[in-house]
C-alpha cells in the first residue's frame, strides 16, 4: 500500500473519530447550554418584573400621598388606595405571579409602600430554591405648597400686567400666570410664590418670580354656569335713592346704582344679562350671594366712591363663588373704587379681564379671596390685597384653588 493511500485512510479515520467526539461533546453540553439560555432569559425577565414592581410601588406611593392631601381624606383606607393605584400599573402581571402591596404612614406623614411578588422557578422551585421572589419599597410625601390664590388662565394675547404705582399683595399664597408677567413703573407683586409659564418682565417681584413654570389648567373649566333662563337685556333700572332690595334670579335690565342709593342683594344666585354700574357714593351689599354675568353685553363696574361688601355663596352649585362671568362673557370687569372692601369668595372670569384702576387698598377686609381670570390688569395706585383666612369662613373654598389646590408630591425613597 502506497504512502498516499495510507494517509487518506488515516485522515478518514481521524475525521470519523472527530465527528464522533464532537457529537458526544455536543450531546454532553446541550442540556447545560439550554439551561443556561433558559436561566438567562428568566433572569432578564425577572429584571423587567423587578422594574415593573418598583414603578407600581412608586406610582402608588405618589398617588396615595397626593390623595391624602384632599380635605377630609384622613379617614380613607390608605391600604385600599395603595392597592388600587399599584395594581392599575401592573397590567396582566398579577395573572402570572402572586403580588401583594402593604402600606403604612411614615413618621413625617408620608406614605410607605412595600410590594412583593412570587412566581415558580425551575425544577419544582429548586433553582432558585423557593421560586423567584421580588421585594420593592417606595416612600412619598406631599411637599408643602402655597395655596393657589391668583391664576391668569390665558396662554396667549394679554398678559398679567401691573403698572404705575399699583401692587398686588398675596402673602402666603401662589400667584400664577399661564402667560407672561409684566411689572413696570414702581409696581410690585408680593406673594408666597410667584410664577409664570412665560417670562416675568420687571424686577419688583418678592420673592423673585419663577419662569418656565408648568401651566395650571382652569380648575373650573368643566363647571356648568348657565343661567336658569335667558333673555335679552332691555331698558335701564336706575336706583338713585334709599335702599332697594333685589331678590336672586335672572335680571334682564341694565342696572345703574347712583347718587347715594343702596342696592341690597338677597341671598342666592343673581344672573345679570346686562350691565351693573355702581357709581357715585352708593353701596352694594349681599351675604351668601353669587353675581354671574352672561353674554357679551353683560359687564360690571364699581366706580367713583362706591362701597361694595359681598360675601359668596355658602351652598349650592356655585358655593364658594362671589363674582363670575359665563363662558360667553368677554367683557372687562372693572374696579375703579377704593371702597370695594369685601369680596369673600372666588372671582371667576374665564373669558374676561379683571381691571383694577383706583387708589388705596382694595378688598382688604375680605377673609379670603381667590381670583381665576383670563388675565389681570392693575393700574394707578391701588393695593389689591389677597388674604387666605380660609379656616372658619362660612364660604367654602372650591376644589382646585386655595388650600385645596393640587398638591405637589415627591418620592423620598
PDB file of N, CA, C and O in Angstrom, residues 130-166:
ATOM      1  N   UNK A 130     -37.331  27.787  46.380  1.00  0.00           N
ATOM      2  CA  UNK A 130     -38.476  28.581  46.813  1.00  0.00           C
ATOM      3  C   UNK A 130     -39.077  29.455  45.736  1.00  0.00           C
ATOM      4  O   UNK A 130     -40.070  30.150  45.984  1.00  0.00           O
ATOM      5  N   UNK A 131     -38.513  29.449  44.533  1.00  0.00           N
ATOM      6  CA  UNK A 131     -39.078  30.240  43.445  1.00  0.00           C
ATOM      7  C   UNK A 131     -38.489  31.642  43.356  1.00  0.00           C
ATOM      8  O   UNK A 131     -37.642  32.034  44.160  1.00  0.00           O
ATOM      9  N   UNK A 132     -38.931  32.355  42.358  1.00  0.00           N
ATOM     10  CA  UNK A 132     -38.464  33.729  42.164  1.00  0.00           C
ATOM     11  C   UNK A 132     -39.255  34.663  43.073  1.00  0.00           C
ATOM     12  O   UNK A 132     -40.482  34.658  43.068  1.00  0.00           O
ATOM     13  N   UNK A 133     -38.551  35.475  43.834  1.00  0.00           N
ATOM     14  CA  UNK A 133     -39.209  36.419  44.731  1.00  0.00           C
ATOM     15  C   UNK A 133     -38.678  37.831  44.474  1.00  0.00           C
ATOM     16  O   UNK A 133     -37.481  38.018  44.270  1.00  0.00           O
ATOM     17  N   UNK A 134     -39.604  38.797  44.503  1.00  0.00           N
ATOM     18  CA  UNK A 134     -39.253  40.203  44.284  1.00  0.00           C
ATOM     19  C   UNK A 134     -39.768  40.997  45.481  1.00  0.00           C
ATOM     20  O   UNK A 134     -40.895  40.785  45.938  1.00  0.00           O
ATOM     21  N   UNK A 135     -38.951  41.913  45.959  1.00  0.00           N
ATOM     22  CA  UNK A 135     -39.365  42.815  47.038  1.00  0.00           C
ATOM     23  C   UNK A 135     -38.942  44.237  46.673  1.00  0.00           C
ATOM     24  O   UNK A 135     -37.785  44.470  46.305  1.00  0.00           O
ATOM     25  N   UNK A 136     -39.890  45.170  46.728  1.00  0.00           N
ATOM     26  CA  UNK A 136     -39.604  46.568  46.415  1.00  0.00           C
ATOM     27  C   UNK A 136     -40.181  47.447  47.524  1.00  0.00           C
ATOM     28  O   UNK A 136     -41.067  47.030  48.272  1.00  0.00           O
ATOM     29  N   UNK A 137     -39.686  48.663  47.619  1.00  0.00           N
ATOM     30  CA  UNK A 137     -40.173  49.595  48.628  1.00  0.00           C
ATOM     31  C   UNK A 137     -40.127  51.010  48.068  1.00  0.00           C
ATOM     32  O   UNK A 137     -39.219  51.361  47.307  1.00  0.00           O
ATOM     33  N   UNK A 138     -41.101  51.813  48.450  1.00  0.00           N
ATOM     34  CA  UNK A 138     -41.144  53.200  48.000  1.00  0.00           C
ATOM     35  C   UNK A 138     -41.776  54.057  49.089  1.00  0.00           C
ATOM     36  O   UNK A 138     -42.670  53.598  49.808  1.00  0.00           O
ATOM     37  N   UNK A 139     -41.325  55.313  49.190  1.00  0.00           N
ATOM     38  CA  UNK A 139     -41.912  56.263  50.120  1.00  0.00           C
ATOM     39  C   UNK A 139     -42.127  57.588  49.399  1.00  0.00           C
ATOM     40  O   UNK A 139     -41.311  58.004  48.584  1.00  0.00           O
ATOM     41  N   UNK A 140     -43.225  58.248  49.702  1.00  0.00           N
ATOM     42  CA  UNK A 140     -43.528  59.542  49.088  1.00  0.00           C
ATOM     43  C   UNK A 140     -44.125  60.449  50.135  1.00  0.00           C
ATOM     44  O   UNK A 140     -44.724  59.998  51.119  1.00  0.00           O
ATOM     45  N   UNK A 141     -43.982  61.754  49.914  1.00  0.00           N
ATOM     46  CA  UNK A 141     -44.551  62.734  50.821  1.00  0.00           C
ATOM     47  C   UNK A 141     -45.083  63.904  50.022  1.00  0.00           C
ATOM     48  O   UNK A 141     -44.637  64.165  48.897  1.00  0.00           O
ATOM     49  N   UNK A 142     -46.049  64.605  50.587  1.00  0.00           N
ATOM     50  CA  UNK A 142     -46.566  65.824  49.983  1.00  0.00           C
ATOM     51  C   UNK A 142     -45.667  66.981  50.397  1.00  0.00           C
ATOM     52  O   UNK A 142     -45.337  67.147  51.571  1.00  0.00           O
ATOM     53  N   UNK A 143     -45.258  67.758  49.421  1.00  0.00           N
ATOM     54  CA  UNK A 143     -44.417  68.913  49.686  1.00  0.00           C
ATOM     55  C   UNK A 143     -45.310  70.090  50.059  1.00  0.00           C
ATOM     56  O   UNK A 143     -46.334  70.338  49.414  1.00  0.00           O
ATOM     57  N   UNK A 144     -44.949  70.804  51.101  1.00  0.00           N
ATOM     58  CA  UNK A 144     -45.724  71.983  51.486  1.00  0.00           C
ATOM     59  C   UNK A 144     -45.826  72.941  50.311  1.00  0.00           C
ATOM     60  O   UNK A 144     -44.824  73.295  49.698  1.00  0.00           O
ATOM     61  N   UNK A 145     -47.020  73.358  49.987  1.00  0.00           N
ATOM     62  CA  UNK A 145     -47.249  74.204  48.822  1.00  0.00           C
ATOM     63  C   UNK A 145     -48.134  75.371  49.213  1.00  0.00           C
ATOM     64  O   UNK A 145     -49.081  75.225  49.979  1.00  0.00           O
ATOM     65  N   UNK A 146     -47.794  76.536  48.700  1.00  0.00           N
ATOM     66  CA  UNK A 146     -48.610  77.710  48.973  1.00  0.00           C
ATOM     67  C   UNK A 146     -49.989  77.521  48.359  1.00  0.00           C
ATOM     68  O   UNK A 146     -50.126  76.988  47.251  1.00  0.00           O
ATOM     69  N   UNK A 147     -51.045  77.937  49.043  1.00  0.00           N
ATOM     70  CA  UNK A 147     -52.390  77.855  48.473  1.00  0.00           C
ATOM     71  C   UNK A 147     -52.471  78.657  47.168  1.00  0.00           C
ATOM     72  O   UNK A 147     -51.817  79.692  47.019  1.00  0.00           O
ATOM     73  N   UNK A 148     -53.283  78.178  46.251  1.00  0.00           N
ATOM     74  CA  UNK A 148     -53.464  78.885  44.977  1.00  0.00           C
ATOM     75  C   UNK A 148     -54.476  80.001  45.177  1.00  0.00           C
ATOM     76  O   UNK A 148     -55.636  79.747  45.510  1.00  0.00           O
ATOM     77  N   UNK A 149     -54.054  81.252  44.960  1.00  0.00           N
ATOM     78  CA  UNK A 149     -54.993  82.355  45.169  1.00  0.00           C
ATOM     79  C   UNK A 149     -55.195  83.233  43.943  1.00  0.00           C
ATOM     80  O   UNK A 149     -56.201  83.948  43.866  1.00  0.00           O
ATOM     81  N   UNK A 150     -54.283  83.237  42.976  1.00  0.00           N
ATOM     82  CA  UNK A 150     -54.462  84.024  41.752  1.00  0.00           C
ATOM     83  C   UNK A 150     -53.954  83.212  40.568  1.00  0.00           C
ATOM     84  O   UNK A 150     -52.820  82.742  40.572  1.00  0.00           O
ATOM     85  N   UNK A 151     -54.830  83.028  39.561  1.00  0.00           N
ATOM     86  CA  UNK A 151     -54.432  82.344  38.328  1.00  0.00           C
ATOM     87  C   UNK A 151     -54.847  83.196  37.137  1.00  0.00           C
ATOM     88  O   UNK A 151     -56.020  83.564  37.009  1.00  0.00           O
ATOM     89  N   UNK A 152     -53.903  83.515  36.265  1.00  0.00           N
ATOM     90  CA  UNK A 152     -54.214  84.084  34.959  1.00  0.00           C
ATOM     91  C   UNK A 152     -54.270  82.940  33.972  1.00  0.00           C
ATOM     92  O   UNK A 152     -53.252  82.308  33.687  1.00  0.00           O
ATOM     93  N   UNK A 153     -55.444  82.626  33.449  1.00  0.00           N
ATOM     94  CA  UNK A 153     -55.630  81.381  32.702  1.00  0.00           C
ATOM     95  C   UNK A 153     -55.208  81.446  31.247  1.00  0.00           C
ATOM     96  O   UNK A 153     -54.943  80.414  30.639  1.00  0.00           O
ATOM     97  N   UNK A 154     -55.136  82.639  30.639  1.00  0.00           N
ATOM     98  CA  UNK A 154     -54.829  82.703  29.215  1.00  0.00           C
ATOM     99  C   UNK A 154     -53.381  82.333  28.962  1.00  0.00           C
ATOM    100  O   UNK A 154     -52.487  82.635  29.757  1.00  0.00           O
ATOM    101  N   UNK A 155     -53.135  81.673  27.824  1.00  0.00           N
ATOM    102  CA  UNK A 155     -51.763  81.349  27.444  1.00  0.00           C
ATOM    103  C   UNK A 155     -51.341  82.097  26.191  1.00  0.00           C
ATOM    104  O   UNK A 155     -50.322  81.777  25.578  1.00  0.00           O
ATOM    105  N   UNK A 156     -52.110  83.073  25.814  1.00  0.00           N
ATOM    106  CA  UNK A 156     -51.769  83.870  24.641  1.00  0.00           C
ATOM    107  C   UNK A 156     -52.440  85.237  24.737  1.00  0.00           C
ATOM    108  O   UNK A 156     -53.321  85.457  25.553  1.00  0.00           O
ATOM    109  N   UNK A 157     -51.981  86.168  23.920  1.00  0.00           N
ATOM    110  CA  UNK A 157     -52.582  87.501  23.922  1.00  0.00           C
ATOM    111  C   UNK A 157     -52.204  88.288  25.159  1.00  0.00           C
ATOM    112  O   UNK A 157     -51.031  88.402  25.509  1.00  0.00           O
ATOM    113  N   UNK A 158     -53.205  88.830  25.849  1.00  0.00           N
ATOM    114  CA  UNK A 158     -52.958  89.684  27.008  1.00  0.00           C
ATOM    115  C   UNK A 158     -52.179  88.946  28.082  1.00  0.00           C
ATOM    116  O   UNK A 158     -52.339  87.753  28.284  1.00  0.00           O
ATOM    117  N   UNK A 159     -51.336  89.704  28.777  1.00  0.00           N
ATOM    118  CA  UNK A 159     -50.552  89.102  29.837  1.00  0.00           C
ATOM    119  C   UNK A 159     -50.853  89.760  31.175  1.00  0.00           C
ATOM    120  O   UNK A 159     -51.482  90.810  31.255  1.00  0.00           O
ATOM    121  N   UNK A 160     -50.421  89.138  32.200  1.00  0.00           N
ATOM    122  CA  UNK A 160     -50.588  89.591  33.566  1.00  0.00           C
ATOM    123  C   UNK A 160     -49.808  90.900  33.725  1.00  0.00           C
ATOM    124  O   UNK A 160     -48.584  90.919  33.606  1.00  0.00           O
ATOM    125  N   UNK A 161     -50.509  92.021  34.013  1.00  0.00           N
ATOM    126  CA  UNK A 161     -49.875  93.326  33.866  1.00  0.00           C
ATOM    127  C   UNK A 161     -50.137  94.228  35.072  1.00  0.00           C
ATOM    128  O   UNK A 161     -51.284  94.485  35.423  1.00  0.00           O
ATOM    129  N   UNK A 162     -49.060  94.717  35.697  1.00  0.00           N
ATOM    130  CA  UNK A 162     -49.143  95.726  36.741  1.00  0.00           C
ATOM    131  C   UNK A 162     -48.296  96.919  36.325  1.00  0.00           C
ATOM    132  O   UNK A 162     -47.158  96.742  35.857  1.00  0.00           O
ATOM    133  N   UNK A 163     -48.832  98.120  36.494  1.00  0.00           N
ATOM    134  CA  UNK A 163     -48.089  99.306  36.080  1.00  0.00           C
ATOM    135  C   UNK A 163     -48.317 100.451  37.059  1.00  0.00           C
ATOM    136  O   UNK A 163     -49.077 100.333  38.025  1.00  0.00           O
ATOM    137  N   UNK A 164     -47.659 101.584  36.794  1.00  0.00           N
ATOM    138  CA  UNK A 164     -47.743 102.786  37.627  1.00  0.00           C
ATOM    139  C   UNK A 164     -47.263 102.462  39.047  1.00  0.00           C
ATOM    140  O   UNK A 164     -46.195 101.878  39.214  1.00  0.00           O
ATOM    141  N   UNK A 165     -48.054 102.802  40.044  1.00  0.00           N
ATOM    142  CA  UNK A 165     -47.679 102.553  41.444  1.00  0.00           C
ATOM    143  C   UNK A 165     -48.534 101.457  42.059  1.00  0.00           C
ATOM    144  O   UNK A 165     -48.701 101.394  43.280  1.00  0.00           O
ATOM    145  N   UNK A 166     -49.088 100.617  41.251  1.00  0.00           N
ATOM    146  CA  UNK A 166     -50.000  99.571  41.742  1.00  0.00           C
ATOM    147  C   UNK A 166     -49.222  98.447  42.405  1.00  0.00           C
ATOM    148  O   UNK A 166     -48.007  98.288  42.205  1.00  0.00           O
TER     149      UNK A 166
END
